[in-house]
Short mmCIF file of C-alpha atoms and ligand atoms in Angstrom, two decimals:
data_model
loop_
_atom_site.label_atom_id
_atom_site.label_comp_id
_atom_site.label_asym_id
_atom_site.label_seq_id
_atom_site.Cartn_x
_atom_site.Cartn_y
_atom_site.Cartn_z
CA MET A 1 -21.35 -197.86 18.80
CA PRO A 2 -22.50 -195.10 16.56
CA THR A 3 -21.14 -191.88 17.24
CA SER A 4 -22.23 -188.36 16.45
CA ALA A 5 -20.63 -188.10 13.08
CA GLY A 6 -22.95 -187.70 10.15
CA VAL A 7 -26.07 -187.20 12.79
CA GLU A 8 -25.30 -183.70 14.17
CA ALA A 9 -26.32 -180.89 12.07
CA CYS A 10 -28.05 -177.66 11.57
CA LEU A 11 -29.88 -177.27 8.49
CA PRO A 12 -31.61 -174.22 7.06
CA ILE A 13 -35.46 -174.31 6.10
CA ARG A 14 -35.88 -171.77 3.56
CA SER A 15 -37.12 -173.24 0.44
CA ASP A 16 -38.80 -176.51 -0.92
CA MET A 17 -35.33 -177.65 -1.81
CA ASP A 18 -34.34 -177.43 1.80
CA LEU A 19 -36.96 -179.81 2.69
CA VAL A 20 -35.20 -182.23 0.29
CA TRP A 21 -32.18 -182.00 2.33
CA VAL A 22 -33.91 -182.17 5.57
CA ARG A 23 -35.69 -185.42 4.63
CA GLN A 24 -32.12 -186.81 3.21
CA HIS A 25 -30.23 -185.90 6.28
CA VAL A 26 -32.67 -187.51 8.69
CA ARG A 27 -32.88 -190.70 6.53
CA GLN A 28 -29.01 -190.75 6.63
CA ALA A 29 -28.80 -189.95 10.30
CA ALA A 30 -31.54 -192.67 11.40
CA SER A 31 -29.56 -195.27 9.43
CA LEU A 32 -26.41 -194.38 10.75
CA LEU A 33 -27.57 -194.94 14.29
CA GLY A 34 -29.24 -198.17 13.35
CA PHE A 35 -33.13 -197.40 12.88
CA GLY A 36 -34.64 -200.05 10.88
CA LEU A 37 -36.62 -199.39 7.62
CA VAL A 38 -39.99 -198.60 9.31
CA GLU A 39 -38.70 -196.33 11.82
CA GLN A 40 -36.37 -194.56 9.41
CA THR A 41 -39.48 -193.86 7.00
CA LYS A 42 -41.54 -192.74 10.24
CA LEU A 43 -38.81 -190.32 10.99
CA VAL A 44 -38.22 -188.76 7.57
CA THR A 45 -42.01 -188.56 7.27
CA ALA A 46 -42.12 -186.86 10.67
CA ALA A 47 -39.44 -184.45 9.71
CA SER A 48 -41.03 -183.66 6.45
CA GLU A 49 -44.26 -182.79 7.97
CA LEU A 50 -42.34 -180.50 10.87
CA ALA A 51 -40.12 -178.81 8.27
CA ARG A 52 -42.72 -177.94 5.97
CA ASN A 53 -44.75 -176.48 8.82
CA THR A 54 -41.61 -174.27 9.87
CA LEU A 55 -41.35 -173.20 6.07
CA VAL A 56 -45.31 -172.51 5.53
CA HIS A 57 -46.56 -171.45 8.76
CA GLY A 58 -43.33 -170.22 10.53
CA GLY A 59 -41.82 -168.36 7.49
CA GLY A 60 -38.71 -170.43 7.79
CA GLY A 61 -36.29 -171.58 10.05
CA ARG A 62 -34.12 -174.26 10.98
CA MET A 63 -33.68 -178.07 11.87
CA ASP A 64 -31.10 -179.09 14.48
CA SER A 65 -30.43 -182.68 14.59
CA ALA A 66 -28.46 -184.63 17.46
CA ARG A 67 -27.92 -187.98 18.76
CA VAL A 68 -29.11 -188.47 22.43
CA THR A 69 -28.59 -191.15 24.88
CA ARG A 70 -30.62 -191.97 28.10
CA ASN A 71 -30.05 -195.21 30.09
CA ARG A 72 -28.19 -196.71 27.58
CA ALA A 73 -30.47 -196.25 24.67
CA VAL A 74 -29.51 -194.10 21.55
CA GLY A 75 -31.98 -191.96 19.98
CA LEU A 76 -31.99 -189.30 17.56
CA GLN A 77 -33.39 -186.02 18.43
CA LEU A 78 -34.75 -183.31 15.92
CA ALA A 79 -35.64 -179.83 16.59
CA PHE A 80 -37.36 -177.55 14.34
CA CYS A 81 -37.54 -173.85 15.18
CA ASP A 82 -38.74 -170.58 13.53
CA GLU A 83 -39.47 -167.04 14.51
CA GLY A 84 -42.73 -166.76 12.89
CA PRO A 85 -46.15 -165.79 14.22
CA GLY A 86 -46.47 -168.78 16.80
CA ILE A 87 -49.61 -170.92 17.57
CA ALA A 88 -52.18 -169.33 19.93
CA ASP A 89 -54.08 -172.72 20.48
CA LEU A 90 -51.67 -175.48 20.61
CA GLU A 91 -54.58 -178.07 21.29
CA GLN A 92 -56.52 -177.04 18.18
CA ALA A 93 -53.26 -177.09 16.14
CA LEU A 94 -52.44 -180.60 17.24
CA SER A 95 -56.19 -181.75 16.50
CA ASP A 96 -56.61 -184.07 13.46
CA GLY A 97 -58.00 -181.94 10.50
CA TYR A 98 -57.42 -178.47 11.65
CA THR A 99 -55.70 -176.37 9.24
CA SER A 100 -55.37 -172.54 8.93
CA GLY A 101 -54.42 -173.06 5.35
CA GLY A 102 -55.42 -175.15 2.57
CA GLY A 103 -53.71 -178.28 4.14
CA LEU A 104 -55.18 -181.63 5.39
CA GLY A 105 -54.42 -180.60 8.89
CA MET A 106 -52.82 -183.89 9.44
CA GLY A 107 -49.20 -182.79 9.73
CA LEU A 108 -48.63 -181.90 13.72
CA GLY A 109 -50.85 -184.60 15.27
CA GLY A 110 -49.50 -187.24 12.52
CA ALA A 111 -45.86 -186.34 13.33
CA ARG A 112 -46.56 -186.93 17.05
CA ARG A 113 -47.91 -190.34 16.37
CA LEU A 114 -44.91 -191.19 14.26
CA VAL A 115 -42.12 -190.47 17.10
CA HIS A 116 -41.47 -191.56 20.54
CA GLU A 117 -41.44 -188.39 22.25
CA PHE A 118 -42.71 -184.88 20.97
CA SER A 119 -42.77 -181.33 22.52
CA LEU A 120 -44.46 -178.23 21.01
CA GLU A 121 -43.39 -174.82 22.56
CA SER A 122 -44.74 -171.67 20.81
CA THR A 123 -45.09 -168.09 21.86
CA VAL A 124 -47.52 -165.86 19.79
CA GLY A 125 -45.45 -163.10 18.13
CA VAL A 126 -42.13 -164.84 18.99
CA GLY A 127 -41.88 -168.37 17.30
CA THR A 128 -42.42 -172.14 17.44
CA THR A 129 -39.99 -174.89 18.31
CA VAL A 130 -41.26 -178.70 17.87
CA THR A 131 -38.81 -181.28 19.42
CA VAL A 132 -39.09 -184.85 18.73
CA VAL A 133 -37.10 -187.99 19.77
CA SER A 134 -37.26 -191.61 18.56
CA TRP A 135 -35.08 -194.30 20.33
CA VAL A 136 -33.23 -196.87 18.18
CA SER A 137 -35.04 -199.78 19.92
CA ALA A 138 -37.99 -199.27 22.36
CA PRO A 139 -38.35 -196.08 24.35
CA PRO A 140 -36.25 -196.34 27.48
CA ARG A 141 -39.08 -194.91 29.60
CA PRO A 142 -42.91 -194.67 29.17
CA ARG A 143 -43.95 -192.60 26.41
CA GLU A 144 -43.51 -188.85 27.28
CA GLU A 145 -46.16 -186.68 25.62
CA PHE A 146 -45.89 -182.84 25.90
CA MET B 1 -6.20 -162.13 -1.60
CA GLY B 2 -9.03 -163.06 0.83
CA THR B 3 -11.39 -161.08 -1.30
CA LEU B 4 -10.31 -162.77 -4.58
CA ARG B 5 -10.91 -166.13 -2.91
CA LEU B 6 -14.30 -165.34 -1.69
CA VAL B 7 -15.44 -163.80 -5.08
CA VAL B 8 -14.55 -167.03 -6.89
CA LEU B 9 -16.19 -169.34 -4.10
CA ASP B 10 -19.31 -167.02 -4.70
CA THR B 11 -19.34 -167.39 -8.30
CA ALA B 12 -19.00 -171.10 -8.26
CA LEU B 13 -21.80 -171.34 -5.62
CA SER B 14 -24.10 -169.13 -7.72
CA GLU B 15 -23.26 -171.32 -11.01
CA GLY B 16 -24.02 -174.63 -8.94
CA GLN B 17 -27.49 -172.78 -7.96
CA ALA B 18 -28.29 -172.17 -11.63
CA LEU B 19 -27.19 -175.82 -12.42
CA ILE B 20 -29.23 -177.08 -9.80
CA GLU B 21 -32.21 -175.07 -10.85
CA ARG B 22 -31.89 -176.00 -14.66
CA GLN B 23 -31.62 -179.71 -13.64
CA GLN B 24 -34.87 -179.18 -11.72
CA LEU B 25 -36.83 -177.80 -14.76
CA GLN B 26 -35.50 -180.68 -16.62
CA LEU B 27 -36.52 -183.22 -14.30
CA LEU B 28 -40.15 -181.77 -14.33
CA GLU B 29 -40.47 -182.32 -18.09
CA VAL B 30 -38.65 -185.63 -18.33
CA ALA B 31 -39.71 -187.51 -15.36
CA THR B 32 -43.35 -187.87 -16.13
CA PRO B 33 -43.77 -190.05 -19.02
CA VAL B 34 -47.21 -191.61 -19.35
CA ILE B 35 -47.23 -195.24 -20.69
CA LYS B 36 -50.07 -196.74 -22.78
CA LEU B 37 -50.28 -200.39 -20.89
CA TRP B 38 -53.46 -201.47 -22.82
CA ASP B 39 -56.17 -200.18 -24.65
CA GLY B 40 -57.85 -197.86 -22.11
CA ILE B 41 -55.03 -198.06 -19.48
CA VAL B 42 -52.33 -195.56 -18.72
CA ALA B 43 -49.76 -195.73 -16.19
CA VAL B 44 -47.35 -192.92 -14.63
CA PRO B 45 -44.44 -194.15 -12.83
CA LEU B 46 -43.43 -191.52 -10.18
CA ILE B 47 -39.97 -191.26 -9.29
CA GLY B 48 -38.57 -188.84 -6.69
CA THR B 49 -39.97 -186.01 -4.49
CA LEU B 50 -43.66 -185.08 -5.25
CA ASP B 51 -43.61 -181.41 -4.40
CA SER B 52 -46.45 -179.01 -5.51
CA ALA B 53 -44.62 -178.13 -8.95
CA ARG B 54 -44.02 -181.85 -9.77
CA SER B 55 -47.55 -182.87 -8.94
CA GLN B 56 -48.99 -180.12 -10.94
CA VAL B 57 -47.16 -181.29 -14.13
CA VAL B 58 -48.04 -185.04 -13.27
CA MET B 59 -51.61 -184.06 -13.18
CA GLU B 60 -51.85 -182.15 -16.34
CA THR B 61 -49.80 -184.78 -18.13
CA LEU B 62 -51.99 -187.56 -16.75
CA LEU B 63 -55.29 -185.47 -18.02
CA GLU B 64 -54.14 -185.26 -21.35
CA ALA B 65 -53.05 -188.64 -21.52
CA ILE B 66 -56.37 -189.70 -20.32
CA VAL B 67 -58.15 -187.68 -23.27
CA GLU B 68 -55.66 -188.67 -25.93
CA GLN B 69 -55.92 -192.45 -24.99
CA HIS B 70 -59.45 -192.45 -24.11
CA ALA B 71 -58.43 -194.03 -20.97
CA ARG B 72 -60.92 -195.68 -18.56
CA PHE B 73 -58.03 -196.44 -16.01
CA ALA B 74 -54.88 -194.57 -14.91
CA ILE B 75 -52.20 -196.30 -12.90
CA LEU B 76 -50.04 -194.04 -10.59
CA ASP B 77 -47.22 -196.24 -9.53
CA ILE B 78 -45.48 -194.64 -6.45
CA THR B 79 -42.63 -197.34 -5.97
CA GLY B 80 -40.02 -194.66 -6.73
CA VAL B 81 -41.55 -192.06 -4.37
CA PRO B 82 -39.45 -192.25 -1.06
CA THR B 83 -41.72 -190.14 1.36
CA VAL B 84 -45.40 -190.04 1.45
CA ASP B 85 -46.58 -187.22 3.92
CA SER B 86 -49.80 -185.34 4.02
CA LEU B 87 -49.14 -182.92 1.18
CA VAL B 88 -47.83 -186.00 -1.19
CA ALA B 89 -50.92 -187.73 -0.20
CA GLN B 90 -53.13 -184.52 -0.76
CA HIS B 91 -51.52 -184.27 -4.18
CA LEU B 92 -52.43 -187.78 -5.20
CA MET B 93 -56.11 -187.41 -3.86
CA LYS B 94 -56.55 -184.36 -6.04
CA THR B 95 -55.14 -186.32 -9.00
CA VAL B 96 -57.48 -189.17 -8.67
CA ALA B 97 -60.37 -186.93 -8.22
CA ALA B 98 -59.60 -184.93 -11.45
CA ALA B 99 -59.06 -188.25 -13.27
CA ARG B 100 -62.41 -189.32 -12.11
CA LEU B 101 -63.90 -186.03 -13.51
CA MET B 102 -62.51 -187.08 -16.89
CA GLY B 103 -64.00 -190.38 -16.67
CA ALA B 104 -60.92 -192.36 -15.67
CA GLU B 105 -60.68 -194.27 -12.41
CA CYS B 106 -57.23 -194.17 -10.88
CA VAL B 107 -55.25 -196.96 -9.14
CA VAL B 108 -52.41 -196.39 -7.03
CA SER B 109 -49.74 -198.80 -6.78
CA GLY B 110 -46.38 -199.52 -5.33
CA ILE B 111 -47.11 -198.54 -1.72
CA ARG B 112 -44.13 -200.08 -0.13
CA PRO B 113 -44.77 -201.74 3.44
CA ALA B 114 -42.79 -199.25 5.32
CA ILE B 115 -44.91 -196.35 3.50
CA ALA B 116 -48.00 -197.94 4.29
CA GLN B 117 -47.34 -198.36 8.03
CA THR B 118 -46.37 -194.67 8.05
CA ILE B 119 -49.54 -193.49 6.15
CA VAL B 120 -51.76 -195.60 8.93
CA HIS B 121 -49.60 -193.69 11.88
CA LEU B 122 -49.97 -190.30 10.12
CA GLY B 123 -53.59 -190.75 10.09
CA LEU B 124 -54.10 -190.22 6.35
CA ASP B 125 -57.53 -191.66 5.01
CA LEU B 126 -56.87 -193.07 1.68
CA GLY B 127 -60.17 -194.88 1.83
CA THR B 128 -61.53 -193.16 -1.33
CA VAL B 129 -58.48 -194.50 -3.52
CA VAL B 130 -58.32 -197.85 -4.93
CA THR B 131 -54.81 -199.17 -4.28
CA ARG B 132 -52.77 -202.32 -5.18
CA ALA B 133 -49.45 -203.72 -4.10
CA SER B 134 -47.84 -203.64 -7.41
CA LEU B 135 -48.00 -202.28 -10.87
CA ALA B 136 -48.67 -205.89 -11.94
CA ASP B 137 -51.91 -206.07 -9.80
CA ALA B 138 -53.10 -202.85 -10.53
CA LEU B 139 -53.08 -203.70 -14.22
CA ALA B 140 -54.64 -206.92 -13.63
CA TYR B 141 -57.48 -205.27 -11.70
CA ALA B 142 -57.96 -202.80 -14.45
CA LEU B 143 -58.04 -205.51 -17.18
CA HIS B 144 -60.51 -207.20 -15.02
CA GLU B 145 -62.75 -204.40 -14.40
CA LEU B 146 -62.60 -203.67 -18.29
CA GLY B 147 -63.87 -207.31 -19.02
CA SER B 148 -60.68 -208.78 -20.16
CA GLY B 149 -58.01 -210.62 -18.42
CA ILE B 150 -54.59 -212.50 -18.71
CA ILE B 151 -54.84 -215.82 -19.98
CA SER B 152 -51.68 -218.00 -18.82
CA PRO B 153 -51.24 -220.71 -21.76
CA ALA B 154 -49.16 -222.90 -19.37
CA THR B 155 -51.89 -223.65 -16.90
CA GLY B 156 -54.46 -223.99 -19.76
CA GLY B 157 -56.07 -220.45 -18.84
CA ALA B 158 -56.40 -219.70 -15.20
CA GLY B 159 -58.32 -216.23 -15.66
CA PRO B 160 -57.18 -212.87 -14.44
CA ARG B 161 -54.43 -213.09 -11.95
N1 LIG C 201 -44.39 -173.35 12.92
C1 LIG C 201 -45.42 -173.09 12.88
N2 LIG C 201 -45.91 -171.87 13.00
C2 LIG C 201 -47.02 -171.37 13.22
N3 LIG C 201 -48.31 -171.94 13.00
C3 LIG C 201 -48.14 -173.36 12.91
C4 LIG C 201 -46.76 -173.97 12.74
N4 LIG C 201 -46.92 -175.28 12.51
C5 LIG C 201 -48.24 -175.51 12.60
N5 LIG C 201 -48.74 -174.22 12.73
C6 LIG C 201 -50.35 -174.42 12.93
O1 LIG C 201 -50.98 -175.66 13.14
C7 LIG C 201 -51.93 -175.83 11.90
C8 LIG C 201 -52.06 -177.22 11.95
O2 LIG C 201 -50.66 -177.87 11.28
P1 LIG C 201 -50.77 -179.16 10.67
O3 LIG C 201 -49.28 -179.49 10.17
O4 LIG C 201 -51.26 -180.27 11.31
O5 LIG C 201 -51.55 -178.85 9.42
P2 LIG C 201 -51.37 -178.15 8.03
O6 LIG C 201 -49.76 -177.78 8.06
O7 LIG C 201 -52.43 -176.67 8.01
O8 LIG C 201 -51.79 -179.16 6.90
P3 LIG C 201 -50.96 -180.25 6.61
O9 LIG C 201 -51.66 -181.60 6.71
O10 LIG C 201 -50.84 -180.12 4.97
O11 LIG C 201 -49.71 -180.37 7.60
C9 LIG C 201 -51.40 -175.03 10.96
O12 LIG C 201 -52.45 -174.88 9.81
C10 LIG C 201 -51.01 -173.76 11.44
O13 LIG C 201 -52.07 -172.87 11.73
MG1 LIG C 202 -48.30 -179.02 8.15
#
C-alpha cells in the first residue's frame, strides 16, 4: 500500500520554472500511487493547465498535493490556490473556447475532463481555488461534478 | 554563527539559481537543431518543455531553415516532449501556420498514445495539422507528396512505405 511519502507537498507557483516542478512532482506522485501511464499523463496535463492559470490569471499562488482515500480507493488530490482577482462568471470561465487573454480557452474545461472530480471556488477580489481528485482505479462513487 | 550559516546558504542558493538560468539559456540555443532529411524536407526533433521562450526559438530557427533549404516540408517531431497542454498545442499550431505562410507544409510526428488520448480529452482540435505516428511515417508522407518514394531492393520495389 503506497504511503504519503513523495506525494504530500506544497509547491510555489511563481514562475515558468515552477510549472516545470509542478508537472514533475505530479508525474512522480501519480506514479508512486500506482497510476498507469495514460492516467499519469492526464493528471500532469490537468495540473499544467491549472498551475498556469494560477500563475497567469491568479498572479501566482501554490499547489497542495495529497494522497486521499475513500472506501478503500486511493487517489491523488491537487489543489491550486491563488489570491488573485477571482472569477466573476464560473460557467463562462469553464466553457470551451472562452478566454480573457490570448489563450485557447481550453484549460479549465479541459482539465475538468481529464480528472475524476473537479471543484472550482472563486470569490471576486479574494482569489481562486481549484481542487481535483483522480482515483487510481475507477472512481469509488459516481462522478462528482462541481 | 547562525547568521554566517544563513549567508553561506543564501550565496549557494543564488549561485545555483544563476547556474540554472545559464543552463536554460544554453538549452534554448543548443536544443533546437534543424536537420535536413532530404531535398526539400527538414525536421526538428523537439525535446523537453515547450514553453513560450523555447517555442519562439523553434519557430525562428525553423523558418530560417525553410528559407535556406528551400524546404517544402517541415517535420516537427514531439517524441521528446513530455506534456502537450493547451499552450504547447497553441505554439505548435502557430508554428505550423507560420511555416505554411513560408510555403512549407508541417507534419507533426511522435504523438505517443497516452498524449493522443490526453489531447482528445482536453478537447484540443489539431484537425488542421497533418500528423503521423512516427518520424519515419512523416518522412514517407513528405517523400510521397514530393513525388519520390523509398524503394526497398529486397522486395523488388514495393513503393513508398
Ligand atoms: N486562477 C484564476 N484566476 C482568475 N481567473 C481565472 C483563473 N483561472 C481561469 N481564469 C479565467 O478563466 C478563463 C478561462 O480559463 P482557461 O484556462 O479555460 O483559458 P485560458 O487560460 O484563457 O487559455 P488556455 O487555453 O491557454 O488555458 C481565463 O481566460 C480567465 O479569465
Ligand atoms: Mg488556462
